[in-house]
Coordinates of C-alpha atoms in Angstrom, one line a residue:
M169 CA 176.3 109.7 -28.0
A170 CA 172.8 108.6 -26.7
W171 CA 169.8 109.6 -28.8
G172 CA 166.4 109.5 -27.1
S173 CA 165.6 105.9 -26.4
G174 CA 169.2 104.6 -27.0
Q175 CA 168.9 104.4 -31.0
N176 CA 172.1 105.0 -32.9
L177 CA 170.8 107.1 -35.5
S178 CA 174.0 107.0 -37.5
T179 CA 173.3 103.4 -38.6
R180 CA 169.9 104.3 -40.0
G181 CA 171.0 106.4 -42.8
P182 CA 170.8 110.2 -43.7
F183 CA 168.0 112.6 -43.5
I184 CA 166.7 113.9 -46.8
L185 CA 166.0 117.6 -47.6
L186 CA 163.0 117.9 -49.7
G187 CA 164.1 121.0 -51.1
F188 CA 161.9 122.4 -54.1
P189 CA 160.0 119.5 -56.0
G190 CA 159.5 120.3 -59.6
P191 CA 160.8 119.6 -63.1
H192 CA 164.5 119.7 -64.0
S193 CA 164.3 123.3 -65.5
L194 CA 162.8 124.4 -62.1
Q195 CA 165.8 123.2 -60.3
T196 CA 168.1 124.6 -62.8
W197 CA 166.7 128.1 -62.4
L198 CA 166.5 128.0 -58.6
F199 CA 170.0 126.8 -58.7
L200 CA 171.2 129.7 -60.8
L201 CA 169.1 132.2 -58.6
F202 CA 170.2 131.0 -55.3
L203 CA 173.9 131.0 -56.7
V204 CA 173.5 134.7 -57.7
M205 CA 172.2 136.0 -54.6
Y206 CA 174.8 134.0 -52.5
V207 CA 177.6 135.6 -54.5
L208 CA 176.1 139.0 -54.2
T209 CA 175.7 138.6 -50.6
V210 CA 179.0 137.6 -50.1
A211 CA 180.7 140.1 -52.5
G212 CA 178.7 143.1 -51.2
N213 CA 179.3 142.4 -47.5
L214 CA 182.9 141.7 -47.9
A215 CA 183.2 145.0 -49.8
I216 CA 181.7 146.7 -46.8
I217 CA 184.2 145.1 -44.5
S218 CA 187.1 146.1 -46.9
L219 CA 186.0 149.6 -47.1
V220 CA 185.8 150.2 -43.5
G221 CA 189.0 148.5 -42.9
A222 CA 190.8 150.5 -45.5
H223 CA 189.6 154.1 -44.6
R224 CA 190.2 155.6 -41.1
R225 CA 187.3 157.9 -41.8
L226 CA 184.9 155.0 -41.4
Q227 CA 186.3 153.5 -38.3
T228 CA 183.9 154.5 -36.1
P229 CA 181.6 152.6 -33.7
M230 CA 178.6 153.0 -36.1
Y231 CA 180.7 151.1 -39.2
F232 CA 182.2 148.6 -36.5
F233 CA 178.6 147.6 -36.0
L234 CA 177.8 147.5 -39.6
C235 CA 181.2 145.2 -40.2
N236 CA 179.7 142.9 -37.6
L237 CA 176.4 142.7 -39.5
S238 CA 177.9 142.1 -42.8
F239 CA 180.1 139.2 -41.4
L240 CA 177.0 138.0 -39.9
E241 CA 175.1 138.1 -43.1
I242 CA 178.0 136.1 -44.7
S243 CA 178.0 133.5 -42.2
F244 CA 174.2 133.1 -42.1
T245 CA 173.8 132.6 -45.6
S246 CA 176.8 130.4 -45.6
A247 CA 175.2 128.2 -43.1
C248 CA 172.5 127.2 -45.3
V249 CA 172.6 128.3 -49.1
P250 CA 175.6 126.3 -50.1
K251 CA 173.8 122.8 -48.9
T252 CA 170.7 124.2 -50.7
L253 CA 172.7 124.4 -53.8
A254 CA 174.3 121.1 -53.4
T255 CA 170.7 119.8 -53.2
L256 CA 169.5 121.6 -56.3
A257 CA 172.5 120.3 -58.2
S258 CA 172.5 116.8 -57.2
R259 CA 168.7 116.5 -56.3
S260 CA 169.8 114.1 -53.5
G261 CA 169.3 116.2 -50.5
A262 CA 171.0 113.8 -48.2
I263 CA 172.5 115.0 -45.0
S264 CA 173.6 113.4 -41.9
F265 CA 172.0 113.7 -38.4
A266 CA 175.1 115.6 -37.0
G267 CA 175.2 118.0 -40.2
C268 CA 171.5 118.7 -39.8
A269 CA 171.8 119.5 -36.3
A270 CA 174.9 121.6 -36.8
Q271 CA 173.1 123.3 -39.4
M272 CA 170.0 124.1 -37.5
Y273 CA 172.1 125.3 -34.7
F274 CA 174.3 127.8 -36.6
V275 CA 171.3 129.1 -38.7
F276 CA 169.0 129.9 -35.7
S277 CA 172.0 131.1 -33.6
L278 CA 173.2 133.6 -36.2
G279 CA 169.6 134.5 -36.6
C280 CA 169.1 135.4 -33.0
T281 CA 172.6 137.2 -33.0
E282 CA 171.2 139.5 -35.7
Y283 CA 168.4 140.6 -33.5
F284 CA 170.8 141.4 -30.7
L285 CA 173.0 143.2 -33.0
L286 CA 170.3 145.3 -34.5
A287 CA 169.4 146.4 -30.9
A288 CA 172.9 147.5 -30.3
M289 CA 172.9 149.5 -33.5
A290 CA 169.6 151.1 -32.6
Y291 CA 171.2 152.2 -29.2
D292 CA 174.2 153.5 -30.9
R293 CA 171.9 155.6 -33.1
Y294 CA 170.0 156.7 -30.2
L295 CA 173.3 158.1 -28.5
A296 CA 174.6 159.9 -31.6
I297 CA 171.3 161.5 -32.3
C298 CA 169.6 162.1 -29.1
L299 CA 172.9 162.7 -27.0
P300 CA 175.4 164.1 -29.5
L301 CA 177.5 165.8 -27.1
R302 CA 178.1 162.8 -24.9
Y303 CA 178.2 160.2 -27.8
G304 CA 182.0 160.2 -28.0
S305 CA 182.5 159.6 -24.2
I306 CA 179.7 157.0 -23.9
M307 CA 180.1 155.1 -27.1
T308 CA 183.9 154.2 -26.6
P309 CA 185.6 151.6 -28.8
G310 CA 185.5 149.3 -25.6
L311 CA 181.8 149.7 -25.3
S312 CA 181.0 149.1 -28.9
A313 CA 183.2 146.0 -28.7
R314 CA 181.4 144.8 -25.6
L315 CA 178.1 145.3 -27.2
A316 CA 179.1 143.5 -30.3
L317 CA 180.6 140.6 -28.4
G318 CA 177.5 140.6 -26.2
S319 CA 175.4 140.3 -29.2
W320 CA 177.3 137.2 -30.5
L321 CA 177.3 135.5 -27.1
C322 CA 173.8 136.0 -26.4
G323 CA 172.9 134.9 -29.9
F324 CA 174.7 131.6 -29.7
S325 CA 173.8 131.0 -25.9
A326 CA 170.0 131.5 -26.4
I327 CA 169.8 128.2 -28.8
T328 CA 171.9 126.1 -26.5
M329 CA 168.8 124.8 -24.4
P330 CA 166.5 124.0 -27.5
T331 CA 169.7 122.1 -29.1
A332 CA 170.2 120.1 -26.1
L333 CA 166.5 119.1 -26.2
I334 CA 166.5 118.4 -29.9
S335 CA 169.6 116.2 -29.6
R336 CA 167.7 113.8 -27.4
L337 CA 164.9 113.2 -30.1
S338 CA 164.6 109.8 -31.8
F339 CA 163.3 109.2 -35.0
C340 CA 161.6 106.0 -36.1
G341 CA 159.7 106.8 -39.3
S342 CA 160.1 109.1 -42.2
R343 CA 163.3 111.1 -42.5
V344 CA 162.3 113.5 -45.3
I345 CA 162.7 117.0 -44.0
N346 CA 160.0 119.3 -46.0
H347 CA 162.4 122.3 -46.2
F348 CA 165.5 123.5 -48.3
F349 CA 167.8 123.3 -44.9
C350 CA 167.4 121.9 -41.6
Y351 CA 164.6 123.9 -40.2
I352 CA 163.3 123.1 -36.6
A353 CA 159.6 122.7 -37.3
P354 CA 159.8 120.0 -40.1
W355 CA 162.6 118.3 -38.0
I356 CA 160.0 118.1 -34.9
V357 CA 157.4 116.8 -36.9
L358 CA 159.5 113.7 -38.0
S359 CA 160.3 113.0 -34.3
C360 CA 158.5 110.0 -32.6
S361 CA 159.6 111.2 -29.3
Y362 CA 157.4 113.6 -26.9
T363 CA 158.1 117.1 -28.5
R364 CA 156.3 119.3 -26.2
G365 CA 159.3 120.4 -24.3
V366 CA 161.3 121.2 -27.3
E367 CA 158.4 123.1 -28.9
L368 CA 157.9 125.0 -25.6
A369 CA 161.6 125.8 -25.1
S370 CA 161.9 127.0 -28.9
F371 CA 158.8 129.2 -28.7
G372 CA 160.0 130.8 -25.6
I373 CA 163.6 131.4 -26.5
A374 CA 162.2 133.2 -29.8
F375 CA 159.6 135.0 -28.1
C376 CA 162.0 136.4 -25.4
V377 CA 164.7 137.2 -28.2
I378 CA 162.4 138.9 -30.5
L379 CA 160.5 140.5 -27.9
G380 CA 163.5 141.9 -26.0
S381 CA 165.5 143.1 -29.0
C382 CA 162.6 144.8 -30.8
F383 CA 161.5 146.4 -27.4
V384 CA 165.1 147.9 -27.4
T385 CA 165.0 148.9 -30.9
M386 CA 161.7 150.5 -30.7
L387 CA 162.6 152.3 -27.6
S388 CA 165.8 153.8 -29.0
Y389 CA 163.8 154.8 -32.3
A390 CA 161.0 156.4 -30.4
Y391 CA 163.4 158.7 -28.5
I392 CA 164.9 159.3 -32.1
V393 CA 161.7 160.3 -33.5
A394 CA 160.8 162.4 -30.5
T395 CA 164.4 164.1 -30.9
I396 CA 163.7 164.8 -34.7
I397 CA 160.3 166.5 -34.0
R398 CA 161.9 168.8 -31.6
I399 CA 164.3 170.0 -34.1
P400 CA 163.1 173.4 -35.4
S401 CA 165.5 173.8 -38.5
A402 CA 164.1 171.6 -41.5
Q403 CA 167.8 171.5 -42.8
G404 CA 168.8 170.1 -39.3
R405 CA 165.8 167.4 -39.4
T406 CA 166.8 166.5 -42.9
S407 CA 170.4 165.7 -41.5
V408 CA 169.1 163.5 -38.8
E409 CA 166.7 161.7 -41.0
S410 CA 169.7 161.1 -43.5
S411 CA 171.3 159.1 -40.6
L412 CA 168.6 157.0 -39.7
D413 CA 169.0 155.4 -43.5
L414 CA 171.9 154.0 -42.1
T415 CA 170.6 151.7 -39.5
K416 CA 167.2 150.7 -40.9
A417 CA 166.1 147.6 -38.8
V418 CA 165.5 144.7 -41.1
T419 CA 163.8 142.4 -38.7
V420 CA 162.3 139.8 -41.1
L421 CA 165.2 137.3 -41.4
N422 CA 165.6 135.8 -44.7
T423 CA 168.1 133.3 -46.1
V424 CA 168.8 134.8 -49.2
V425 CA 167.0 138.3 -50.0
T426 CA 167.8 140.4 -46.7
P427 CA 171.7 139.6 -46.7
V428 CA 171.8 140.8 -50.5
L429 CA 170.1 144.1 -49.7
N430 CA 171.8 145.1 -46.4
P431 CA 175.0 146.5 -48.0
F432 CA 172.8 148.8 -49.9
I433 CA 170.3 149.5 -47.1
Y434 CA 173.1 150.3 -44.6
T435 CA 176.0 151.7 -46.3
L436 CA 176.0 152.5 -50.0
R437 CA 173.3 155.2 -49.4
N438 CA 175.7 156.9 -47.3
K439 CA 177.9 159.7 -48.5
D440 CA 181.2 158.9 -46.8
V441 CA 180.8 155.2 -47.7
R442 CA 180.1 156.2 -51.5
E443 CA 183.2 158.7 -51.4
A444 CA 185.5 156.0 -49.8
L445 CA 184.4 153.4 -52.5
W446 CA 184.9 156.0 -55.3
R447 CA 188.5 156.5 -53.9
S448 CA 189.2 152.9 -53.8
V449 CA 188.2 152.5 -57.4
Q450 CA 190.6 155.4 -58.5
G451 CA 193.5 153.9 -56.3
K452 CA 193.8 156.9 -54.0

């Protein structure tokens, strides 16, 4: 494969992830913190997927989207946290060009997928709350599957162009990435190639993905809020507001904290999930 001006980067050694400089005690505490958060993320989201799969009552479009979100969170954290743990443990931080490019691609593809998936979940809640009588006929298993698949395909396709441009960059100076995983900004800073095209493409894709998905999400919730306001019964309004807790849009992507919180935000506050979890614990 040709890189930029024909340099074979594989012969020039790996990149170095700077991570979190500091004393050994700081590295130890950070390692334990990241490890605990990662284990909680994987365990919590696997529990959600298992509960939905084990209880027919939870096998609805809403929980189908939640399972997709849980699997996405596991994949997202697994794309960067294990390497971070290895860096903290060994204090080496070495990573190959191919490994760094692959990590960058998967982290940002999964991040984009989350925006699309949250928009699909907001649309699902819009149908359920604003068009309850038509919800079953519109949000069929086929449509929910297509929306989820479309979210994944769009998320991974959106990063294709920046990835192609990044793969053509050449590096002739420092190879130390000032981050704890392969992040696009410090990667571009290290390049001695012309990076304007990469920067514009990355900004354009991020702008379109975030703006487009947020527009759909905000529009869906605007209709939901309008519907709630028109409900005369205080009991009915309370019922709708409790449903909103299921799909709180967490728009700020975080490599560790958000995936840990999502199982609690999206499911464990829901009565059906708590009952299913309790029956599983009792072995019923």
